[in-house]
PDB file of C-alpha atoms and ligand atoms in Angstrom:
ATOM      1  CA  MET A  34      45.057-102.540 -86.328  1.00  0.00           C
ATOM      2  CA  SER A  35      46.602 -99.529 -84.905  1.00  0.00           C
ATOM      3  CA  PRO A  36      47.629-100.835 -81.703  1.00  0.00           C
ATOM      4  CA  TYR A  37      49.511-103.665 -83.319  1.00  0.00           C
ATOM      5  CA  LEU A  38      51.193-101.138 -85.517  1.00  0.00           C
ATOM      6  CA  HIS A  39      51.973 -98.767 -82.878  1.00  0.00           C
ATOM      7  CA  PHE A  40      53.733-101.429 -80.658  1.00  0.00           C
ATOM      8  CA  GLY A  41      55.443-102.958 -83.697  1.00  0.00           C
ATOM      9  CA  CYS A  42      53.664-106.295 -83.730  1.00  0.00           C
ATOM     10  CA  LEU A  43      53.001-105.811 -87.201  1.00  0.00           C
ATOM     11  CA  SER A  44      54.994-103.616 -89.798  1.00  0.00           C
ATOM     12  CA  ALA A  45      53.305-101.160 -91.916  1.00  0.00           C
ATOM     13  CA  SER A  46      55.035-102.426 -95.015  1.00  0.00           C
ATOM     14  CA  ALA A  47      54.008-106.216 -94.206  1.00  0.00           C
ATOM     15  CA  VAL A  48      50.377-104.995 -93.941  1.00  0.00           C
ATOM     16  CA  LEU A  49      50.613-102.985 -97.107  1.00  0.00           C
ATOM     17  CA  ALA A  50      52.192-105.907 -99.087  1.00  0.00           C
ATOM     18  CA  ARG A  51      49.297-108.173 -98.008  1.00  0.00           C
ATOM     19  CA  SER A  52      46.637-105.626 -98.856  1.00  0.00           C
ATOM     20  CA  GLU A  53      47.904-104.496-102.148  1.00  0.00           C
ATOM     21  CA  ASP A  54      45.663-106.675-104.636  1.00  0.00           C
ATOM     22  CA  ARG A  55      42.633-106.899-102.313  1.00  0.00           C
ATOM     23  CA  PRO A  56      39.434-104.817-102.720  1.00  0.00           C
ATOM     24  CA  GLY A  57      39.746-101.634-100.953  1.00  0.00           C
ATOM     25  CA  GLY A  58      43.493-101.848-100.923  1.00  0.00           C
ATOM     26  CA  GLU A  59      44.441 -98.617-102.276  1.00  0.00           C
ATOM     27  CA  ALA A  60      42.086 -96.830 -99.896  1.00  0.00           C
ATOM     28  CA  PHE A  61      43.585 -98.863 -96.952  1.00  0.00           C
ATOM     29  CA  ALA A  62      47.155 -97.913 -98.238  1.00  0.00           C
ATOM     30  CA  ARG A  63      46.207 -94.231 -98.118  1.00  0.00           C
ATOM     31  CA  GLN A  64      45.310 -94.557 -94.385  1.00  0.00           C
ATOM     32  CA  LEU A  65      48.652 -96.232 -93.747  1.00  0.00           C
ATOM     33  CA  CYS A  66      50.318 -93.213 -95.535  1.00  0.00           C
ATOM     34  CA  TRP A  67      48.647 -90.913 -93.088  1.00  0.00           C
ATOM     35  CA  ARG A  68      50.567 -92.672 -90.379  1.00  0.00           C
ATOM     36  CA  ASP A  69      53.985 -92.537 -92.263  1.00  0.00           C
ATOM     37  CA  PHE A  70      53.230 -88.800 -92.901  1.00  0.00           C
ATOM     38  CA  TYR A  71      52.766 -87.837 -89.443  1.00  0.00           C
ATOM     39  CA  HIS A  72      55.890 -89.802 -88.328  1.00  0.00           C
ATOM     40  CA  GLN A  73      57.908 -87.746 -90.890  1.00  0.00           C
ATOM     41  CA  VAL A  74      56.357 -84.662 -89.686  1.00  0.00           C
ATOM     42  CA  LEU A  75      57.274 -85.366 -86.025  1.00  0.00           C
ATOM     43  CA  ALA A  76      60.998 -86.394 -87.182  1.00  0.00           C
ATOM     44  CA  ALA A  77      61.339 -83.044 -89.045  1.00  0.00           C
ATOM     45  CA  ARG A  78      59.390 -80.985 -86.447  1.00  0.00           C
ATOM     46  CA  PRO A  79      60.310 -82.342 -82.929  1.00  0.00           C
ATOM     47  CA  ASP A  80      58.229 -79.518 -81.357  1.00  0.00           C
ATOM     48  CA  PHE A  81      55.099 -80.701 -83.120  1.00  0.00           C
ATOM     49  CA  PRO A  82      53.466 -82.191 -80.223  1.00  0.00           C
ATOM     50  CA  TYR A  83      53.436 -78.702 -78.331  1.00  0.00           C
ATOM     51  CA  THR A  84      53.387 -76.138 -80.898  1.00  0.00           C
ATOM     52  CA  ASP A  85      51.017 -75.280 -83.790  1.00  0.00           C
ATOM     53  CA  TYR A  86      52.353 -76.673 -87.038  1.00  0.00           C
ATOM     54  CA  ARG A  87      51.090 -73.489 -88.693  1.00  0.00           C
ATOM     55  CA  SER A  88      50.163 -70.979 -86.246  1.00  0.00           C
ATOM     56  CA  ARG A  89      46.795 -69.400 -87.219  1.00  0.00           C
ATOM     57  CA  GLY A  90      46.707 -66.834 -84.299  1.00  0.00           C
ATOM     58  CA  LYS A  91      43.897 -68.912 -82.364  1.00  0.00           C
ATOM     59  CA  ARG A  92      42.858 -67.934 -78.901  1.00  0.00           C
ATOM     60  CA  TRP A  93      41.671 -70.612 -77.045  1.00  0.00           C
ATOM     61  CA  ARG A  94      39.225 -70.459 -74.235  1.00  0.00           C
ATOM     62  CA  ARG A  95      40.100 -71.596 -70.657  1.00  0.00           C
ATOM     63  CA  SER A  96      37.093 -73.398 -69.343  1.00  0.00           C
ATOM     64  CA  GLU A  97      37.743 -76.278 -66.674  1.00  0.00           C
ATOM     65  CA  ARG A  98      33.889 -76.676 -66.510  1.00  0.00           C
ATOM     66  CA  LEU A  99      33.675 -77.409 -70.313  1.00  0.00           C
ATOM     67  CA  ALA A 100      36.851 -79.438 -70.581  1.00  0.00           C
ATOM     68  CA  GLU A 101      35.639 -81.782 -67.685  1.00  0.00           C
ATOM     69  CA  ALA A 102      32.307 -82.073 -69.092  1.00  0.00           C
ATOM     70  CA  TRP A 103      34.101 -83.295 -72.512  1.00  0.00           C
ATOM     71  CA  ARG A 104      36.477 -85.648 -70.707  1.00  0.00           C
ATOM     72  CA  ARG A 105      33.787 -87.240 -68.697  1.00  0.00           C
ATOM     73  CA  GLY A 106      31.408 -87.538 -71.565  1.00  0.00           C
ATOM     74  CA  LEU A 107      28.796 -85.257 -70.093  1.00  0.00           C
ATOM     75  CA  THR A 108      28.403 -82.486 -72.712  1.00  0.00           C
ATOM     76  CA  GLY A 109      24.651 -83.254 -73.369  1.00  0.00           C
ATOM     77  CA  TYR A 110      25.568 -84.015 -76.973  1.00  0.00           C
ATOM     78  CA  PRO A 111      24.819 -87.975 -77.172  1.00  0.00           C
ATOM     79  CA  ILE A 112      27.256 -88.675 -80.049  1.00  0.00           C
ATOM     80  CA  VAL A 113      30.102 -86.794 -78.347  1.00  0.00           C
ATOM     81  CA  ASP A 114      29.393 -88.390 -74.951  1.00  0.00           C
ATOM     82  CA  ALA A 115      29.312 -91.956 -76.560  1.00  0.00           C
ATOM     83  CA  GLY A 116      32.670 -91.415 -78.157  1.00  0.00           C
ATOM     84  CA  MET A 117      34.186 -90.098 -74.780  1.00  0.00           C
ATOM     85  CA  ARG A 118      32.741 -93.008 -72.880  1.00  0.00           C
ATOM     86  CA  GLN A 119      33.988 -95.580 -75.124  1.00  0.00           C
ATOM     87  CA  LEU A 120      37.483 -94.074 -74.849  1.00  0.00           C
ATOM     88  CA  GLU A 121      37.241 -94.180 -71.079  1.00  0.00           C
ATOM     89  CA  HIS A 122      36.051 -97.860 -70.897  1.00  0.00           C
ATOM     90  CA  GLU A 123      37.737 -99.417 -73.931  1.00  0.00           C
ATOM     91  CA  GLY A 124      40.778 -97.155 -74.566  1.00  0.00           C
ATOM     92  CA  PHE A 125      39.464 -97.142 -78.258  1.00  0.00           C
ATOM     93  CA  MET A 126      37.393 -95.121 -80.480  1.00  0.00           C
ATOM     94  CA  HIS A 127      36.584 -95.394 -84.149  1.00  0.00           C
ATOM     95  CA  ASN A 128      38.231 -92.646 -86.360  1.00  0.00           C
ATOM     96  CA  ARG A 129      34.851 -91.042 -86.906  1.00  0.00           C
ATOM     97  CA  ALA A 130      34.272 -90.571 -83.266  1.00  0.00           C
ATOM     98  CA  ARG A 131      37.664 -89.236 -82.886  1.00  0.00           C
ATOM     99  CA  LEU A 132      36.839 -86.756 -85.419  1.00  0.00           C
ATOM    100  CA  ILE A 133      33.614 -85.614 -83.931  1.00  0.00           C
ATOM    101  CA  THR A 134      34.847 -85.365 -80.363  1.00  0.00           C
ATOM    102  CA  ALA A 135      37.970 -83.630 -81.256  1.00  0.00           C
ATOM    103  CA  SER A 136      36.049 -81.123 -83.304  1.00  0.00           C
ATOM    104  CA  PHE A 137      33.723 -80.562 -80.445  1.00  0.00           C
ATOM    105  CA  LEU A 138      36.645 -79.870 -78.157  1.00  0.00           C
ATOM    106  CA  THR A 139      38.611 -77.257 -80.476  1.00  0.00           C
ATOM    107  CA  LYS A 140      35.947 -75.759 -82.629  1.00  0.00           C
ATOM    108  CA  THR A 141      32.626 -75.778 -80.534  1.00  0.00           C
ATOM    109  CA  MET A 142      34.081 -75.503 -77.229  1.00  0.00           C
ATOM    110  CA  ARG A 143      37.157 -73.502 -78.495  1.00  0.00           C
ATOM    111  CA  ILE A 144      39.591 -75.410 -76.064  1.00  0.00           C
ATOM    112  CA  ASP A 145      43.202 -75.873 -76.958  1.00  0.00           C
ATOM    113  CA  TRP A 146      43.850 -79.086 -78.865  1.00  0.00           C
ATOM    114  CA  ARG A 147      46.816 -79.835 -76.555  1.00  0.00           C
ATOM    115  CA  LEU A 148      44.257 -80.442 -73.822  1.00  0.00           C
ATOM    116  CA  GLY A 149      42.463 -83.062 -75.922  1.00  0.00           C
ATOM    117  CA  ALA A 150      45.505 -84.684 -77.302  1.00  0.00           C
ATOM    118  CA  GLU A 151      46.832 -85.136 -73.795  1.00  0.00           C
ATOM    119  CA  HIS A 152      43.729 -86.799 -72.958  1.00  0.00           C
ATOM    120  CA  PHE A 153      43.612 -89.071 -75.794  1.00  0.00           C
ATOM    121  CA  ALA A 154      47.299 -89.930 -75.481  1.00  0.00           C
ATOM    122  CA  ARG A 155      46.654 -91.046 -71.883  1.00  0.00           C
ATOM    123  CA  LEU A 156      43.725 -93.304 -72.609  1.00  0.00           C
ATOM    124  CA  LEU A 157      44.249 -94.733 -76.323  1.00  0.00           C
ATOM    125  CA  ILE A 158      45.545 -98.118 -76.553  1.00  0.00           C
ATOM    126  CA  ASP A 159      47.106 -97.180 -79.959  1.00  0.00           C
ATOM    127  CA  GLY A 160      48.000 -93.813 -78.441  1.00  0.00           C
ATOM    128  CA  ASP A 161      50.793 -92.520 -80.565  1.00  0.00           C
ATOM    129  CA  LEU A 162      52.821 -89.215 -80.462  1.00  0.00           C
ATOM    130  CA  ALA A 163      53.050 -88.589 -84.063  1.00  0.00           C
ATOM    131  CA  CYS A 164      49.499 -89.862 -85.287  1.00  0.00           C
ATOM    132  CA  ASN A 165      47.763 -88.248 -82.195  1.00  0.00           C
ATOM    133  CA  THR A 166      49.286 -84.860 -82.655  1.00  0.00           C
ATOM    134  CA  GLY A 167      48.935 -84.850 -86.277  1.00  0.00           C
ATOM    135  CA  ASN A 168      45.264 -85.705 -86.275  1.00  0.00           C
ATOM    136  CA  TRP A 169      44.485 -83.149 -83.463  1.00  0.00           C
ATOM    137  CA  GLN A 170      46.353 -80.360 -85.190  1.00  0.00           C
ATOM    138  CA  TRP A 171      44.512 -81.387 -88.512  1.00  0.00           C
ATOM    139  CA  VAL A 172      41.161 -81.137 -86.642  1.00  0.00           C
ATOM    140  CA  ALA A 173      42.018 -78.021 -84.581  1.00  0.00           C
ATOM    141  CA  GLY A 174      42.964 -76.342 -87.944  1.00  0.00           C
ATOM    142  CA  THR A 175      46.592 -75.686 -86.855  1.00  0.00           C
ATOM    143  CA  GLY A 176      47.940 -78.605 -88.730  1.00  0.00           C
ATOM    144  CA  ASN A 177      48.690 -79.883 -92.324  1.00  0.00           C
ATOM    145  CA  ASP A 178      45.099 -79.054 -93.490  1.00  0.00           C
ATOM    146  CA  THR A 179      44.021 -76.921 -96.394  1.00  0.00           C
ATOM    147  CA  ARG A 180      40.475 -76.375 -94.709  1.00  0.00           C
ATOM    148  CA  PRO A 181      41.359 -75.147 -91.338  1.00  0.00           C
ATOM    149  CA  ASN A 182      37.791 -73.831 -90.622  1.00  0.00           C
ATOM    150  CA  ARG A 183      36.306 -77.115 -91.063  1.00  0.00           C
ATOM    151  CA  ILE A 184      33.561 -77.819 -88.266  1.00  0.00           C
ATOM    152  CA  LEU A 185      31.748 -81.282 -87.775  1.00  0.00           C
ATOM    153  CA  ASN A 186      28.345 -80.879 -86.664  1.00  0.00           C
ATOM    154  CA  PRO A 187      27.538 -83.230 -84.146  1.00  0.00           C
ATOM    155  CA  LEU A 188      23.890 -83.669 -84.836  1.00  0.00           C
ATOM    156  CA  ARG A 189      24.557 -84.198 -88.720  1.00  0.00           C
ATOM    157  CA  GLN A 190      27.386 -86.464 -87.886  1.00  0.00           C
ATOM    158  CA  ALA A 191      25.313 -88.479 -85.578  1.00  0.00           C
ATOM    159  CA  ARG A 192      22.444 -88.846 -88.189  1.00  0.00           C
ATOM    160  CA  ARG A 193      24.705 -89.880 -90.871  1.00  0.00           C
ATOM    161  CA  PHE A 194      26.998 -92.305 -88.935  1.00  0.00           C
ATOM    162  CA  ASP A 195      24.938 -93.649 -86.311  1.00  0.00           C
ATOM    163  CA  HIS A 196      21.564 -93.873 -88.115  1.00  0.00           C
ATOM    164  CA  ASP A 197      19.430 -95.454 -85.591  1.00  0.00           C
ATOM    165  CA  GLY A 198      21.263 -94.359 -82.286  1.00  0.00           C
ATOM    166  CA  GLU A 199      22.583 -98.010 -81.582  1.00  0.00           C
ATOM    167  CA  TYR A 200      26.329 -96.539 -80.793  1.00  0.00           C
ATOM    168  CA  VAL A 201      24.836 -93.812 -78.470  1.00  0.00           C
ATOM    169  CA  ARG A 202      22.442 -96.353 -76.636  1.00  0.00           C
ATOM    170  CA  ARG A 203      25.403 -98.765 -76.136  1.00  0.00           C
ATOM    171  CA  TYR A 204      27.930 -96.174 -74.665  1.00  0.00           C
ATOM    172  CA  VAL A 205      25.574 -93.801 -72.877  1.00  0.00           C
ATOM    173  CA  PRO A 206      23.190 -96.126 -70.570  1.00  0.00           C
ATOM    174  CA  GLU A 207      21.377 -93.131 -69.294  1.00  0.00           C
ATOM    175  CA  LEU A 208      19.835 -92.983 -73.014  1.00  0.00           C
ATOM    176  CA  ALA A 209      19.392 -96.640 -73.549  1.00  0.00           C
ATOM    177  CA  THR A 210      15.467 -96.526 -73.212  1.00  0.00           C
ATOM    178  CA  VAL A 211      15.161 -93.832 -75.868  1.00  0.00           C
ATOM    179  CA  ALA A 212      14.251 -95.599 -79.135  1.00  0.00           C
ATOM    180  CA  GLY A 213      15.501 -94.662 -82.676  1.00  0.00           C
ATOM    181  CA  ARG A 214      16.982 -91.522 -83.816  1.00  0.00           C
ATOM    182  CA  ALA A 215      15.383 -89.563 -81.172  1.00  0.00           C
ATOM    183  CA  VAL A 216      18.325 -90.520 -78.943  1.00  0.00           C
ATOM    184  CA  HIS A 217      20.490 -87.989 -80.562  1.00  0.00           C
ATOM    185  CA  GLU A 218      18.248 -84.922 -79.558  1.00  0.00           C
ATOM    186  CA  PRO A 219      17.153 -85.783 -76.005  1.00  0.00           C
ATOM    187  CA  TRP A 220      16.284 -82.240 -75.514  1.00  0.00           C
ATOM    188  CA  ARG A 221      13.537 -82.720 -78.183  1.00  0.00           C
ATOM    189  CA  LEU A 222      11.786 -85.333 -76.080  1.00  0.00           C
ATOM    190  CA  PRO A 223       8.449 -84.674 -74.383  1.00  0.00           C
ATOM    191  CA  PRO A 224       9.184 -82.909 -70.841  1.00  0.00           C
ATOM    192  CA  GLY A 225       7.993 -85.776 -68.912  1.00  0.00           C
ATOM    193  CA  GLU A 226      10.238 -88.348 -70.584  1.00  0.00           C
ATOM    194  CA  ARG A 227      13.110 -85.920 -70.582  1.00  0.00           C
ATOM    195  CA  HIS A 228      12.911 -85.400 -66.927  1.00  0.00           C
ATOM    196  CA  ARG A 229      13.042 -89.121 -66.207  1.00  0.00           C
ATOM    197  CA  LEU A 230      16.476 -89.401 -67.972  1.00  0.00           C
ATOM    198  CA  ASP A 231      19.552 -88.726 -65.723  1.00  0.00           C
ATOM    199  CA  TYR A 232      21.260 -86.993 -68.680  1.00  0.00           C
ATOM    200  CA  PRO A 233      22.727 -83.445 -68.762  1.00  0.00           C
ATOM    201  CA  GLN A 234      21.271 -80.582 -70.780  1.00  0.00           C
ATOM    202  CA  PRO A 235      23.710 -79.272 -73.547  1.00  0.00           C
ATOM    203  CA  VAL A 236      26.812 -77.660 -71.759  1.00  0.00           C
ATOM    204  CA  ILE A 237      27.046 -75.189 -74.757  1.00  0.00           C
ATOM    205  CA  ASP A 238      24.833 -74.172 -77.548  1.00  0.00           C
ATOM    206  CA  TYR A 239      26.371 -75.807 -80.691  1.00  0.00           C
ATOM    207  CA  VAL A 240      24.628 -73.294 -83.112  1.00  0.00           C
ATOM    208  CA  ALA A 241      25.722 -70.141 -81.189  1.00  0.00           C
ATOM    209  CA  ALA A 242      29.171 -71.409 -80.829  1.00  0.00           C
ATOM    210  CA  THR A 243      29.498 -71.922 -84.438  1.00  0.00           C
ATOM    211  CA  GLU A 244      28.119 -68.521 -85.312  1.00  0.00           C
ATOM    212  CA  GLU A 245      30.695 -67.143 -82.762  1.00  0.00           C
ATOM    213  CA  LEU A 246      33.569 -68.927 -84.418  1.00  0.00           C
ATOM    214  CA  GLY A 247      32.407 -67.733 -87.892  1.00  0.00           C
ATOM    215  CA  ALA A 248      32.433 -64.048 -86.539  1.00  0.00           C
ATOM    216  CA  ARG A 249      35.731 -64.599 -85.117  1.00  0.00           C
ATOM    217  CA  ILE A 250      37.068 -65.972 -88.380  1.00  0.00           C
ATOM    218  CA  ALA A 251      35.515 -63.226 -90.350  1.00  0.00           C
ATOM    219  CA  ARG A 252      37.143 -60.679 -88.138  1.00  0.00           C
ATOM    220  CA  GLY A 253      40.419 -62.308 -88.633  1.00  0.00           C
ATOM    221  CA  ARG A 254      40.216 -62.618 -92.436  1.00  0.00           C
ATOM    222  CA  SER A 255      38.340 -60.835 -95.176  1.00  0.00           C
ATOM    223  CA  SER A 256      37.072 -64.161 -96.615  1.00  0.00           C
ATOM    224  CA  SER A 257      34.710 -65.579 -94.192  1.00  0.00           C
ATOM    225  CA  GLY A 258      32.458 -68.495 -93.787  1.00  0.00           C
ATOM    226  CA  VAL A 259      32.375 -71.585 -91.658  1.00  0.00           C
ATOM    227  CA  PRO A 260      31.800 -74.700 -93.826  1.00  0.00           C
ATOM    228  CA  ARG A 261      29.585 -76.819 -91.796  1.00  0.00           C
ATOM    229  CA  THR A 262      30.433 -80.360 -92.716  1.00  0.00           C
TER     230      THR A 262
HETATM  231  C1  FAD B 506      41.828 -86.878 -82.808  1.00  0.00           C
HETATM  232  C2  FAD B 506      42.598 -88.221 -83.509  1.00  0.00           C
HETATM  233  C3  FAD B 506      43.519 -88.753 -82.772  1.00  0.00           C
HETATM  234  C4  FAD B 506      44.031 -89.838 -83.309  1.00  0.00           C
HETATM  235  N1  FAD B 506      45.114 -90.399 -82.448  1.00  0.00           N
HETATM  236  C5  FAD B 506      45.806 -91.552 -82.909  1.00  0.00           C
HETATM  237  C6  FAD B 506      46.909 -92.325 -82.216  1.00  0.00           C
HETATM  238  O1  FAD B 506      47.031 -91.855 -81.235  1.00  0.00           O
HETATM  239  N2  FAD B 506      47.332 -93.315 -82.846  1.00  0.00           N
HETATM  240  C7  FAD B 506      46.907 -93.979 -84.183  1.00  0.00           C
HETATM  241  O2  FAD B 506      47.478 -94.880 -84.562  1.00  0.00           O
HETATM  242  N3  FAD B 506      46.022 -93.279 -84.943  1.00  0.00           N
HETATM  243  C8  FAD B 506      45.173 -92.170 -84.295  1.00  0.00           C
HETATM  244  N4  FAD B 506      44.387 -91.635 -85.117  1.00  0.00           N
HETATM  245  C9  FAD B 506      44.048 -92.115 -86.390  1.00  0.00           C
HETATM  246  C10 FAD B 506      43.000 -92.978 -86.506  1.00  0.00           C
HETATM  247  O3  FAD B 506      41.744 -92.749 -85.834  1.00  0.00           O
HETATM  248  C11 FAD B 506      43.254 -94.545 -86.181  1.00  0.00           C
HETATM  249  O4  FAD B 506      44.519 -94.854 -86.569  1.00  0.00           O
HETATM  250  C12 FAD B 506      42.340 -95.576 -86.525  1.00  0.00           C
HETATM  251  O5  FAD B 506      40.888 -95.342 -85.962  1.00  0.00           O
HETATM  252  C13 FAD B 506      42.605 -96.949 -86.176  1.00  0.00           C
HETATM  253  O6  FAD B 506      41.889 -97.846 -86.451  1.00  0.00           O
HETATM  254  P1  FAD B 506      42.050 -98.996 -87.683  1.00  0.00           P
HETATM  255  O7  FAD B 506      43.252 -99.599 -87.198  1.00  0.00           O
HETATM  256  O8  FAD B 506      40.942 -99.721 -87.743  1.00  0.00           O
HETATM  257  O9  FAD B 506      42.325 -98.004 -88.890  1.00  0.00           O
HETATM  258  P2  FAD B 506      42.167 -98.288 -90.451  1.00  0.00           P
HETATM  259  O10 FAD B 506      41.227 -97.381 -91.050  1.00  0.00           O
HETATM  260  O11 FAD B 506      42.070 -99.653 -90.870  1.00  0.00           O
HETATM  261  O12 FAD B 506      43.711 -97.753 -91.112  1.00  0.00           O
HETATM  262  C14 FAD B 506      44.810 -98.652 -91.164  1.00  0.00           C
HETATM  263  C15 FAD B 506      45.909 -98.089 -90.316  1.00  0.00           C
HETATM  264  O13 FAD B 506      46.337 -96.874 -91.080  1.00  0.00           O
HETATM  265  C16 FAD B 506      46.680 -95.909 -89.974  1.00  0.00           C
HETATM  266  N5  FAD B 506      45.704 -94.717 -90.048  1.00  0.00           N
HETATM  267  C17 FAD B 506      44.446 -94.605 -90.395  1.00  0.00           C
HETATM  268  N6  FAD B 506      43.909 -93.293 -90.196  1.00  0.00           N
HETATM  269  C18 FAD B 506      44.947 -92.779 -89.822  1.00  0.00           C
HETATM  270  C19 FAD B 506      44.991 -91.204 -89.542  1.00  0.00           C
HETATM  271  N7  FAD B 506      44.051 -90.475 -89.686  1.00  0.00           N
HETATM  272  N8  FAD B 506      46.300 -90.879 -89.154  1.00  0.00           N
HETATM  273  C20 FAD B 506      47.394 -91.659 -88.906  1.00  0.00           C
HETATM  274  N9  FAD B 506      47.194 -92.975 -88.974  1.00  0.00           N
HETATM  275  C21 FAD B 506      46.058 -93.572 -89.539  1.00  0.00           C
HETATM  276  C22 FAD B 506      46.647 -96.391 -88.737  1.00  0.00           C
HETATM  277  O14 FAD B 506      47.933 -97.086 -88.402  1.00  0.00           O
HETATM  278  C23 FAD B 506      45.664 -97.675 -88.875  1.00  0.00           C
HETATM  279  O15 FAD B 506      45.711 -98.760 -87.936  1.00  0.00           O
HETATM  280  C24 FAD B 506      43.807 -90.433 -84.497  1.00  0.00           C
HETATM  281  C25 FAD B 506      42.582 -89.746 -85.183  1.00  0.00           C
HETATM  282  C26 FAD B 506      42.074 -88.643 -84.677  1.00  0.00           C
HETATM  283  C27 FAD B 506      40.959 -87.900 -85.371  1.00  0.00           C
END
C-alpha cells in the first residue's frame, strides 16, 4: 500500500478506519503509526535526512568497492543480493528485505546510512523522505531506536524468512539451479558445482565484520556485546 499512501491516492485515516475491526487490524495500525511518527520527526527536525537523529560517534568506512557491490547486488550474500536486485528491477522490496540489506550496508560493511538512503530513495516507488530516513537511521543505530547495536545476520534471516530459498532463486538467476536451502550458502557447495556458478565470493566476511563492530562498541562503551538477531 505504501506507494498509494505516499502519492496520496489513499489517506492513512481512511485505510485505518477500514482496517479497525478486522483481524490483524491493530498490528496494521501500528505500521501506519510508524509512517505518521516519521513524518512528525521530519517536521520537528528538518535536518533529519542528512544528520544523525542521535549522534553515537560512529565512524563510517569509505569503500566504493563495497558500496558498488551492495548497490548492484553482487555482495556474495544471496539474500542481500536478491533484495538489491528486486529493488533495481521492480522499485520495491518487502520490509524484511529492506531491513536485511540496510543492516548489511551499515553494520556489516560499516558504510554511512546516507549512501544507502540515497540509493533507496532513487529506486523505491514508495520512496518517501520521512519513512526512508527514519528507517535507515533506525537500522543504522543513529535514530529513534533503543537497541542501536542490533545486527541482522544475513544467514539466519535467510533461513528464517526465505526457508527454501525461493526468493533468492527468483531474483538471483545465477543461483536458480541450486536446490533448497543450499542456495543461501553457495560457498559451501562442492567445488565443481561452485565454480560453474557465475556468482561472486562474499566481498566481506560477515563473522569477522561483526566481531570488529563488537570490539569497536566495546571500546566506545564499558557495557559491550553485539546482539545478533
Ligand atoms: C531501510 C528502509 C527503508 C524504507 N523506506 C521506506 C520508504 O521510502 N517509504 C515507505 O513508505 N516505507 C519505507 N519503509 C518502510 C516499509 O518497508 C514499507 O512501508 C513497507 O514495506 C511497505 O509495504 P506495505 O505497504 O505492504 O506495508 P504494510 O506492512 O502493509 O504497512 C502498511 C503501511 O504502514 C506504513 N509502514 C509500514 N512499516 C513502516 C515503517 N517501518 N516505517 C514507516 N511506515 C511504515 C506504510 O505506509 C505501509 O504502506 C522502509 C523500511 C526500511 C527498513
